[in-house]
Amino acid sequence: MLVEKNVSLQGCNTFGIAARAHTLVRIRSLQDLRDVVADETLRSQPMFVLGGGSNIVLTGDVRPVVLKMEIKGLRLVRETERAWIVEAGAGEVWHETVAWTLAQGWPGLENLALIPGTVGAAPVQNIGAYGVELQDRFHSLSAVDLATGQPFDLDASQCGFGYRDSVFKHRPPPVPAGATQPLAAVRGMGLAGRAIITHVRFVLQKSWRPELGYLELERKRLESGIAEPTAQQVFDWVCEIRRAKLPDPAVVGNAGSFFKNPTVTPEQCQDIIARDPKVVHYVLPDGRFKLAAGWLIDACGWKGKSVGRAGVYDRQALVLVNRGTPECSVTGGEVMTLARAIQTSVYERFGIRLEPEPVVV
Ligand code: EPU
């Protein structure tokens, strides 16, 4: 187990925010996790799990012990008549994992290409793009209970997946100091800070068909004249679409979409359409409507604007960016000030409260 003190986290979050971890432990094996739990000093402190840092806003130095997930490994667990079951270590880079599955001839993850972050972070917010969510390809995951060091597995229903949501985004209910709730009691409520994902397994069906329902992918298909694209072709199209409108975190710091797309009732949607006929909206299976948060923010005139060193990306208003320099980066406070100003103007104009998507630390 490698324990480091006073570590810069600037290179560990895709926003590029300068903040430090008081204590950081690199987790490269299950034994490292057992060592953390066995260590009296470490285990008595709150813990914060860090993957690729692509979905966090650091508003100051991090006092909980940072567990930096670096468990590697890609393997085929099982091949059945119908599917390949593939496993990846939580510390694997998500995009490289997608590329690896395609190189093996196992399609299914191509619509999720180029999403920043690690494999272990993918179930936490149930990553999704271009018509596919992680839960659509999810088989199961392995995690370790940070209170006891015991490993356990969860299937999809036990992960409580929702739109950009899972049990790993919710804290378990507080318990009196010194007491520990049995894992079974908190499993369905929230596992943030309580469990750490070590491996994720995917089920990739042999009956694969390209998922081209998303308008921009359909446009690519028509432009190319390819009626039946391969998974590799879809992967390339998704990479082209993302590169055209989302900033590369290696060049411009950001945490992807900063707000979730809000869901409204049919009445609320009609009310907004009556005032703004161009509002981008999609009907959901339950009859409610999802609105494009990027469109709402754009309509309020935020695209390209800045507050301090925090800015709104000029090609996608849903993405907030770091307009500082590595030496003088944006602060988490500036990002949150801009986020609140956006929330206020969207609320005043549309009566909708936008909910941030990244975890604010
Ligand atoms: N739009 C505008 N102005 C903008 C931004 C968007 O008018 O500044 C309009 C677009 O023209 C489009 C609609 O809003 O008609 C939706 O925009 P887009 O297709 O870019 O998708 P999104 O809803 O903004 C979501 C995900 C992305 C994912 C894309 C593609 C969320 C919060 N975001 O974005 O995920 O890549 O769909 O599936 O659901 C992420 O979560 O970090 C992320 C990037």
Tab-separated table of C-alpha atoms and ligand atoms in Angstrom:
chain	number	residue	atom	x	y	z
A	1	MET	CA	0.000	0.000	0.000
A	2	LEU	CA	1.397	3.367	-1.039
A	3	VAL	CA	0.324	6.255	1.248
A	4	GLU	CA	1.216	9.768	0.115
A	5	LYS	CA	0.760	13.063	1.996
A	6	ASN	CA	-0.136	16.541	0.721
A	7	VAL	CA	-0.558	15.436	-2.900
A	8	SER	CA	-1.555	17.783	-5.732
A	9	LEU	CA	-4.808	16.685	-7.367
A	10	GLN	CA	-4.559	19.092	-10.304
A	11	GLY	CA	-3.573	16.318	-12.707
A	12	CYS	CA	-6.177	13.965	-11.190
A	13	ASN	CA	-9.312	15.948	-12.132
A	14	THR	CA	-10.242	16.752	-15.720
A	15	PHE	CA	-11.290	20.304	-14.791
A	16	GLY	CA	-7.621	20.893	-13.896
A	17	ILE	CA	-8.574	22.550	-10.594
A	18	ALA	CA	-5.610	23.066	-8.255
A	19	ALA	CA	-6.421	21.334	-4.955
A	20	ARG	CA	-4.522	18.974	-2.676
A	21	ALA	CA	-5.272	15.716	-0.909
A	22	HIS	CA	-4.112	15.573	2.716
A	23	THR	CA	-3.682	11.796	2.326
A	24	LEU	CA	-3.809	9.766	-0.881
A	25	VAL	CA	-3.575	5.998	-1.165
A	26	ARG	CA	-3.027	4.339	-4.535
A	27	ILE	CA	-5.152	1.202	-4.788
A	28	ARG	CA	-3.562	-1.252	-7.223
A	29	SER	CA	-4.861	-4.546	-5.809
A	30	LEU	CA	-7.423	-6.040	-3.454
A	31	GLN	CA	-4.585	-6.415	-0.951
A	32	ASP	CA	-4.108	-2.613	-0.955
A	33	LEU	CA	-7.766	-2.300	0.062
A	34	ARG	CA	-7.389	-4.893	2.809
A	35	ASP	CA	-4.373	-2.917	4.074
A	36	VAL	CA	-6.400	0.322	4.153
A	37	VAL	CA	-9.166	-1.321	6.176
A	38	ALA	CA	-6.633	-2.954	8.540
A	39	ASP	CA	-4.890	0.378	9.185
A	40	GLU	CA	-6.258	1.949	12.414
A	41	THR	CA	-5.466	5.551	11.373
A	42	LEU	CA	-6.829	5.308	7.846
A	43	ARG	CA	-9.980	3.401	8.626
A	44	SER	CA	-11.102	5.878	11.300
A	45	GLN	CA	-11.264	8.682	8.700
A	46	PRO	CA	-13.869	9.447	6.016
A	47	MET	CA	-12.803	8.234	2.573
A	48	PHE	CA	-13.232	9.603	-0.910
A	49	VAL	CA	-12.876	7.356	-3.956
A	50	LEU	CA	-11.176	8.944	-6.973
A	51	GLY	CA	-11.232	7.392	-10.431
A	52	GLY	CA	-10.309	9.433	-13.478
A	53	GLY	CA	-11.589	12.619	-11.803
A	54	SER	CA	-13.749	13.366	-14.836
A	55	ASN	CA	-16.969	14.031	-12.971
A	56	ILE	CA	-15.918	16.056	-9.935
A	57	VAL	CA	-15.567	19.696	-8.926
A	58	LEU	CA	-12.993	20.221	-6.180
A	59	THR	CA	-13.990	23.244	-4.094
A	60	GLY	CA	-10.965	23.034	-1.769
A	61	ASP	CA	-8.362	20.649	-0.404
A	62	VAL	CA	-9.753	17.174	0.185
A	63	ARG	CA	-9.740	16.163	3.864
A	64	PRO	CA	-11.140	12.626	3.571
A	65	VAL	CA	-8.538	9.995	2.678
A	66	VAL	CA	-8.413	9.856	-1.129
A	67	LEU	CA	-8.401	6.307	-2.474
A	68	LYS	CA	-7.070	6.586	-6.009
A	69	MET	CA	-8.350	3.595	-7.911
A	70	GLU	CA	-5.629	2.047	-10.105
A	71	ILE	CA	-6.653	-1.636	-10.351
A	72	LYS	CA	-5.947	-2.813	-13.909
A	73	GLY	CA	-6.857	-5.841	-15.996
A	74	LEU	CA	-9.023	-6.710	-18.998
A	75	ARG	CA	-10.279	-10.241	-19.576
A	76	LEU	CA	-12.959	-12.406	-21.105
A	77	VAL	CA	-14.771	-14.024	-18.180
A	78	ARG	CA	-17.008	-16.321	-20.177
A	79	GLU	CA	-18.346	-16.880	-23.669
A	80	THR	CA	-21.842	-18.282	-24.011
A	81	GLU	CA	-23.909	-19.108	-27.072
A	82	ARG	CA	-25.401	-15.628	-26.890
A	83	ALA	CA	-22.815	-13.286	-25.424
A	84	TRP	CA	-19.337	-12.434	-24.265
A	85	ILE	CA	-18.984	-11.525	-20.599
A	86	VAL	CA	-16.025	-9.178	-20.259
A	87	GLU	CA	-14.405	-7.837	-17.092
A	88	ALA	CA	-12.315	-4.705	-16.591
A	89	GLY	CA	-10.411	-3.467	-13.538
A	90	ALA	CA	-11.836	-0.266	-12.061
A	91	GLY	CA	-8.622	1.634	-12.824
A	92	GLU	CA	-8.688	0.940	-16.562
A	93	VAL	CA	-9.281	3.970	-18.780
A	94	TRP	CA	-12.866	3.789	-20.068
A	95	HIS	CA	-12.172	4.724	-23.693
A	96	GLU	CA	-9.253	2.272	-23.959
A	97	THR	CA	-11.506	-0.449	-22.577
A	98	VAL	CA	-14.124	0.279	-25.253
A	99	ALA	CA	-11.421	0.193	-27.954
A	100	TRP	CA	-10.039	-3.089	-26.577
A	101	THR	CA	-13.436	-4.846	-26.674
A	102	LEU	CA	-13.894	-3.807	-30.310
A	103	ALA	CA	-10.387	-4.979	-31.216
A	104	GLN	CA	-11.299	-8.415	-29.780
A	105	GLY	CA	-14.388	-8.486	-32.020
A	106	TRP	CA	-16.900	-7.951	-29.202
A	107	PRO	CA	-19.244	-5.100	-30.113
A	108	GLY	CA	-21.657	-3.222	-27.830
A	109	LEU	CA	-19.789	-0.405	-26.104
A	110	GLU	CA	-19.030	1.672	-29.251
A	111	ASN	CA	-21.671	4.374	-28.579
A	112	LEU	CA	-19.887	5.091	-25.288
A	113	ALA	CA	-16.538	5.823	-26.967
A	114	LEU	CA	-14.398	8.750	-25.816
A	115	ILE	CA	-16.223	9.305	-22.513
A	116	PRO	CA	-13.496	10.519	-20.146
A	117	GLY	CA	-12.808	8.669	-16.900
A	118	THR	CA	-12.168	5.176	-15.618
A	119	VAL	CA	-14.127	1.912	-15.709
A	120	GLY	CA	-14.848	2.090	-11.964
A	121	ALA	CA	-16.507	5.480	-12.327
A	122	ALA	CA	-18.752	4.367	-15.193
A	123	PRO	CA	-21.426	2.622	-13.058
A	124	VAL	CA	-21.376	5.420	-10.446
A	125	GLN	CA	-23.126	7.853	-12.754
A	126	ASN	CA	-24.417	5.244	-15.205
A	127	ILE	CA	-22.588	6.939	-18.089
A	128	GLY	CA	-24.546	7.292	-21.283
A	129	ALA	CA	-24.262	8.716	-24.770
A	130	TYR	CA	-25.831	8.421	-28.216
A	131	GLY	CA	-28.709	6.195	-27.196
A	132	VAL	CA	-26.835	3.732	-24.939
A	133	GLU	CA	-26.378	3.783	-21.174
A	134	LEU	CA	-23.930	1.689	-19.203
A	135	GLN	CA	-26.838	-0.197	-17.614
A	136	ASP	CA	-27.800	-1.521	-21.091
A	137	ARG	CA	-24.502	-3.456	-21.294
A	138	PHE	CA	-23.918	-4.063	-17.578
A	139	HIS	CA	-23.556	-7.585	-16.184
A	140	SER	CA	-22.340	-7.155	-12.591
A	141	LEU	CA	-19.593	-5.568	-10.517
A	142	SER	CA	-17.307	-6.445	-7.655
A	143	ALA	CA	-16.743	-4.027	-4.802
A	144	VAL	CA	-15.159	-3.982	-1.366
A	145	ASP	CA	-16.932	-2.848	1.797
A	146	LEU	CA	-14.664	-0.164	3.240
A	147	ALA	CA	-15.961	-0.811	6.761
A	148	THR	CA	-15.002	-4.487	6.832
A	149	GLY	CA	-12.707	-5.113	3.866
A	150	GLN	CA	-15.124	-7.784	2.611
A	151	PRO	CA	-15.595	-8.127	-1.158
A	152	PHE	CA	-19.112	-8.431	-2.576
A	153	ASP	CA	-20.848	-8.481	-5.965
A	154	LEU	CA	-23.837	-6.488	-7.207
A	155	ASP	CA	-26.058	-7.178	-10.208
A	156	ALA	CA	-27.799	-4.441	-12.197
A	157	SER	CA	-30.921	-4.262	-10.039
A	158	GLN	CA	-28.804	-3.925	-6.883
A	159	CYS	CA	-26.919	-0.975	-8.383
A	160	GLY	CA	-30.136	1.104	-8.553
A	161	PHE	CA	-29.290	2.595	-11.941
A	162	GLY	CA	-31.162	5.694	-13.061
A	163	TYR	CA	-30.404	8.536	-15.435
A	164	ARG	CA	-26.823	9.511	-14.444
A	165	ASP	CA	-27.488	7.856	-11.080
A	166	SER	CA	-26.791	4.730	-8.976
A	167	VAL	CA	-26.466	3.670	-5.304
A	168	PHE	CA	-22.818	4.782	-5.499
A	169	LYS	CA	-23.897	8.436	-5.802
A	170	HIS	CA	-25.843	8.366	-2.522
A	171	ARG	CA	-24.490	8.375	1.017
A	172	PRO	CA	-25.724	5.723	3.439
A	173	PRO	CA	-27.740	7.065	6.388
A	174	PRO	CA	-25.524	8.423	9.212
A	175	VAL	CA	-24.798	6.153	12.185
A	176	PRO	CA	-23.623	7.051	15.729
A	177	ALA	CA	-19.840	7.498	16.070
A	178	GLY	CA	-18.061	4.170	16.467
A	179	ALA	CA	-21.007	2.140	15.167
A	180	THR	CA	-21.088	0.412	11.772
A	181	GLN	CA	-24.257	-0.444	9.907
A	182	PRO	CA	-24.098	-3.923	8.391
A	183	LEU	CA	-23.619	-3.677	4.638
A	184	ALA	CA	-26.894	-5.527	4.039
A	185	ALA	CA	-28.782	-2.730	5.826
A	186	VAL	CA	-27.437	0.103	3.647
A	187	ARG	CA	-26.975	-1.683	0.301
A	188	GLY	CA	-30.192	-0.457	-1.272
A	189	MET	CA	-29.909	3.076	0.165
A	190	GLY	CA	-26.492	4.366	-0.710
A	191	LEU	CA	-22.906	3.185	-0.917
A	192	ALA	CA	-20.976	6.431	-1.530
A	193	GLY	CA	-17.926	6.421	0.763
A	194	ARG	CA	-18.899	2.962	2.011
A	195	ALA	CA	-17.909	0.761	-0.916
A	196	ILE	CA	-15.304	0.891	-3.624
A	197	ILE	CA	-15.822	-0.698	-7.028
A	198	THR	CA	-12.907	-2.942	-8.011
A	199	HIS	CA	-14.105	-4.677	-11.207
A	200	VAL	CA	-16.961	-4.190	-13.665
A	201	ARG	CA	-18.385	-6.878	-15.969
A	202	PHE	CA	-20.221	-6.246	-19.225
A	203	VAL	CA	-22.463	-8.481	-21.273
A	204	LEU	CA	-21.874	-8.008	-24.998
A	205	GLN	CA	-24.516	-9.765	-27.076
A	206	LYS	CA	-23.639	-11.753	-30.184
A	207	SER	CA	-26.978	-10.646	-31.680
A	208	TRP	CA	-25.500	-7.116	-31.857
A	209	ARG	CA	-27.211	-4.499	-34.013
A	210	PRO	CA	-25.897	-0.937	-34.380
A	211	GLU	CA	-27.713	1.555	-32.177
A	212	LEU	CA	-28.290	4.501	-34.527
A	213	GLY	CA	-31.439	6.034	-33.064
A	214	TYR	CA	-29.613	9.214	-32.128
A	215	LEU	CA	-30.123	11.908	-34.757
A	216	GLU	CA	-26.446	12.756	-35.264
A	217	LEU	CA	-25.509	9.104	-35.785
A	218	GLU	CA	-28.340	8.640	-38.272
A	219	ARG	CA	-27.020	11.706	-40.106
A	220	LYS	CA	-23.535	10.128	-40.256
A	221	ARG	CA	-25.032	6.935	-41.652
A	222	LEU	CA	-26.909	8.818	-44.380
A	223	GLU	CA	-23.851	10.932	-45.283
A	224	SER	CA	-21.623	7.859	-45.548
A	225	GLY	CA	-24.148	5.803	-47.493
A	226	ILE	CA	-23.284	2.793	-45.283
A	227	ALA	CA	-26.531	0.955	-44.553
A	228	GLU	CA	-25.106	-1.614	-42.095
A	229	PRO	CA	-22.144	-0.050	-40.272
A	230	THR	CA	-19.800	-2.181	-38.187
A	231	ALA	CA	-19.261	-1.455	-34.505
A	232	GLN	CA	-15.863	0.025	-35.390
A	233	GLN	CA	-17.592	2.364	-37.862
A	234	VAL	CA	-20.058	3.513	-35.194
A	235	PHE	CA	-17.136	3.984	-32.778
A	236	ASP	CA	-15.388	6.242	-35.325
A	237	TRP	CA	-18.586	8.273	-35.910
A	238	VAL	CA	-19.143	8.747	-32.162
A	239	CYS	CA	-15.527	9.922	-31.769
A	240	GLU	CA	-16.001	12.404	-34.647
A	241	ILE	CA	-19.264	13.758	-33.182
A	242	ARG	CA	-17.810	14.143	-29.690
A	243	ARG	CA	-14.589	15.775	-30.932
A	244	ALA	CA	-16.629	18.287	-32.940
A	245	LYS	CA	-18.622	19.601	-30.015
A	246	LEU	CA	-17.100	18.563	-26.703
A	247	PRO	CA	-13.808	19.972	-25.415
A	248	ASP	CA	-10.901	17.537	-24.953
A	249	PRO	CA	-10.084	17.698	-21.206
A	250	ALA	CA	-6.385	17.357	-22.065
A	251	VAL	CA	-6.653	20.738	-23.822
A	252	VAL	CA	-9.510	22.577	-22.064
A	253	GLY	CA	-10.394	21.517	-18.513
A	254	ASN	CA	-14.025	20.393	-18.070
A	255	ALA	CA	-16.201	17.718	-16.469
A	256	GLY	CA	-18.484	16.893	-19.412
A	257	SER	CA	-22.141	17.871	-19.105
A	258	PHE	CA	-22.423	20.047	-16.021
A	259	PHE	CA	-26.186	19.645	-15.521
A	260	LYS	CA	-28.597	16.775	-15.994
A	261	ASN	CA	-31.280	17.138	-18.647
A	262	PRO	CA	-34.397	17.968	-16.583
A	263	THR	CA	-37.610	15.947	-16.688
A	264	VAL	CA	-40.941	17.787	-16.681
A	265	THR	CA	-44.662	16.960	-16.804
A	266	PRO	CA	-46.544	17.212	-20.150
A	267	GLU	CA	-48.279	20.361	-18.780
A	268	GLN	CA	-44.966	22.051	-17.917
A	269	CYS	CA	-43.591	21.092	-21.328
A	270	GLN	CA	-46.657	22.527	-23.135
A	271	ASP	CA	-46.325	25.713	-21.114
A	272	ILE	CA	-42.683	26.151	-22.171
A	273	ILE	CA	-43.423	25.255	-25.824
A	274	ALA	CA	-46.185	27.907	-25.851
A	275	ARG	CA	-43.595	30.510	-24.878
A	276	ASP	CA	-40.555	29.034	-26.658
A	277	PRO	CA	-41.689	26.823	-29.548
A	278	LYS	CA	-38.107	25.832	-30.382
A	279	VAL	CA	-37.327	24.201	-27.003
A	280	VAL	CA	-35.620	20.819	-27.610
A	281	HIS	CA	-37.685	18.111	-25.898
A	282	TYR	CA	-38.085	14.325	-26.005
A	283	VAL	CA	-41.005	12.237	-24.764
A	284	LEU	CA	-40.076	9.554	-22.215
A	285	PRO	CA	-41.662	6.084	-21.958
A	286	ASP	CA	-43.684	7.203	-18.892
A	287	GLY	CA	-45.250	10.153	-20.800
A	288	ARG	CA	-43.107	12.801	-19.111
A	289	PHE	CA	-40.732	14.967	-21.146
A	290	LYS	CA	-36.994	15.448	-21.032
A	291	LEU	CA	-35.713	18.910	-21.981
A	292	ALA	CA	-32.239	19.630	-23.375
A	293	ALA	CA	-30.503	21.556	-20.589
A	294	GLY	CA	-27.908	22.764	-23.109
A	295	TRP	CA	-30.671	24.401	-25.145
A	296	LEU	CA	-32.191	26.085	-22.050
A	297	ILE	CA	-28.789	27.491	-21.015
A	298	ASP	CA	-28.041	28.561	-24.579
A	299	ALA	CA	-31.448	30.304	-24.786
A	300	CYS	CA	-30.520	32.310	-21.694
A	301	GLY	CA	-27.512	33.641	-23.600
A	302	TRP	CA	-24.764	31.852	-21.653
A	303	LYS	CA	-22.860	30.195	-24.502
A	304	GLY	CA	-19.256	31.448	-24.572
A	305	LYS	CA	-19.692	33.600	-21.426
A	306	SER	CA	-17.303	33.600	-18.432
A	307	VAL	CA	-17.455	34.405	-14.745
A	308	GLY	CA	-13.905	34.766	-13.468
A	309	ARG	CA	-11.931	31.881	-14.939
A	310	ALA	CA	-15.002	29.646	-15.275
A	311	GLY	CA	-16.614	29.643	-18.698
A	312	VAL	CA	-19.461	28.172	-20.734
A	313	TYR	CA	-18.086	26.235	-23.706
A	314	ASP	CA	-18.834	28.009	-26.971
A	315	ARG	CA	-19.943	24.876	-28.853
A	316	GLN	CA	-22.052	23.185	-26.110
A	317	ALA	CA	-23.631	25.332	-23.400
A	318	LEU	CA	-24.053	22.316	-21.109
A	319	VAL	CA	-20.286	22.092	-20.603
A	320	LEU	CA	-18.504	24.426	-18.187
A	321	VAL	CA	-14.800	24.909	-18.833
A	322	ASN	CA	-11.602	26.062	-17.129
A	323	ARG	CA	-10.477	29.333	-18.759
A	324	GLY	CA	-7.519	29.674	-16.380
A	325	THR	CA	-3.974	28.435	-16.935
A	326	PRO	CA	-2.219	25.502	-15.235
A	327	GLU	CA	-0.400	28.031	-13.035
A	328	CYS	CA	-3.583	29.950	-12.225
A	329	SER	CA	-6.443	27.529	-12.768
A	330	VAL	CA	-10.136	28.098	-12.209
A	331	THR	CA	-11.228	27.360	-8.632
A	332	GLY	CA	-14.119	25.109	-7.678
A	333	GLY	CA	-15.704	28.190	-6.104
A	334	GLU	CA	-15.650	30.035	-9.444
A	335	VAL	CA	-17.170	27.038	-11.213
A	336	MET	CA	-19.965	26.831	-8.636
A	337	THR	CA	-20.591	30.602	-8.796
A	338	LEU	CA	-21.052	30.312	-12.566
A	339	ALA	CA	-23.211	27.197	-12.127
A	340	ARG	CA	-25.484	29.017	-9.648
A	341	ALA	CA	-25.813	32.038	-11.948
A	342	ILE	CA	-26.872	29.702	-14.782
A	343	GLN	CA	-29.350	27.913	-12.506
A	344	THR	CA	-30.879	31.255	-11.486
A	345	SER	CA	-31.353	32.517	-15.020
A	346	VAL	CA	-32.813	29.199	-16.263
A	347	TYR	CA	-35.179	29.175	-13.274
A	348	GLU	CA	-36.256	32.776	-13.817
A	349	ARG	CA	-36.966	32.238	-17.498
A	350	PHE	CA	-38.319	28.662	-17.590
A	351	GLY	CA	-39.243	27.841	-13.968
A	352	ILE	CA	-36.901	24.820	-14.089
A	353	ARG	CA	-34.257	23.970	-11.501
A	354	LEU	CA	-31.192	22.474	-13.167
A	355	GLU	CA	-29.403	19.825	-11.136
A	356	PRO	CA	-25.589	19.604	-11.348
A	357	GLU	CA	-24.274	16.339	-12.727
A	358	PRO	CA	-20.725	16.145	-11.309
A	359	VAL	CA	-20.017	15.384	-7.673
A	360	VAL	CA	-19.069	18.581	-5.807
A	361	VAL	CA	-16.324	17.812	-3.283
B	1	EPU	N1	-28.324	22.381	-27.679
B	1	EPU	C1	-28.397	23.716	-27.954
B	1	EPU	N2	-27.410	24.533	-27.496
B	1	EPU	C2	-26.375	24.056	-26.784
B	1	EPU	C3	-26.288	22.701	-26.472
B	1	EPU	C4	-27.290	21.860	-26.932
B	1	EPU	O1	-29.326	24.176	-28.604
B	1	EPU	O2	-25.513	24.862	-26.406
B	1	EPU	C5	-29.333	21.465	-28.211
B	1	EPU	C6	-28.730	20.618	-29.321
B	1	EPU	O3	-28.808	21.243	-30.562
B	1	EPU	C7	-29.578	19.373	-29.258
B	1	EPU	C8	-29.953	19.262	-27.802
B	1	EPU	O4	-29.727	20.537	-27.216
B	1	EPU	O5	-30.744	19.526	-30.032
B	1	EPU	C9	-29.200	18.177	-27.065
B	1	EPU	O6	-27.795	18.415	-27.165
B	1	EPU	P1	-26.757	17.212	-27.350
B	1	EPU	O7	-27.187	16.348	-28.465
B	1	EPU	O8	-25.402	17.804	-27.411
B	1	EPU	O9	-26.931	16.316	-26.046
B	1	EPU	P2	-27.092	16.740	-24.520
B	1	EPU	O10	-28.473	16.370	-24.096
B	1	EPU	O11	-26.667	18.141	-24.306
B	1	EPU	C10	-26.423	14.408	-23.548
B	1	EPU	C11	-25.509	13.881	-22.471
B	1	EPU	C12	-24.080	13.821	-22.978
B	1	EPU	C13	-24.036	12.886	-24.179
B	1	EPU	C14	-24.994	13.440	-25.257
B	1	EPU	C15	-25.126	12.497	-26.428
B	1	EPU	C16	-26.506	14.540	-20.348
B	1	EPU	C17	-26.432	15.433	-19.158
B	1	EPU	N3	-25.589	14.746	-21.301
B	1	EPU	O12	-26.040	15.746	-23.827
B	1	EPU	O13	-23.283	13.236	-21.943
B	1	EPU	O14	-22.716	12.797	-24.711
B	1	EPU	O15	-26.323	13.580	-24.706
B	1	EPU	O16	-25.840	11.369	-26.041
B	1	EPU	O17	-27.372	13.675	-20.408
B	1	EPU	C18	-21.954	13.777	-20.044
B	1	EPU	O18	-22.806	13.219	-19.367
B	1	EPU	O19	-20.940	14.304	-19.546
B	1	EPU	C19	-22.152	13.891	-21.492
B	1	EPU	C20	-21.319	14.563	-22.281
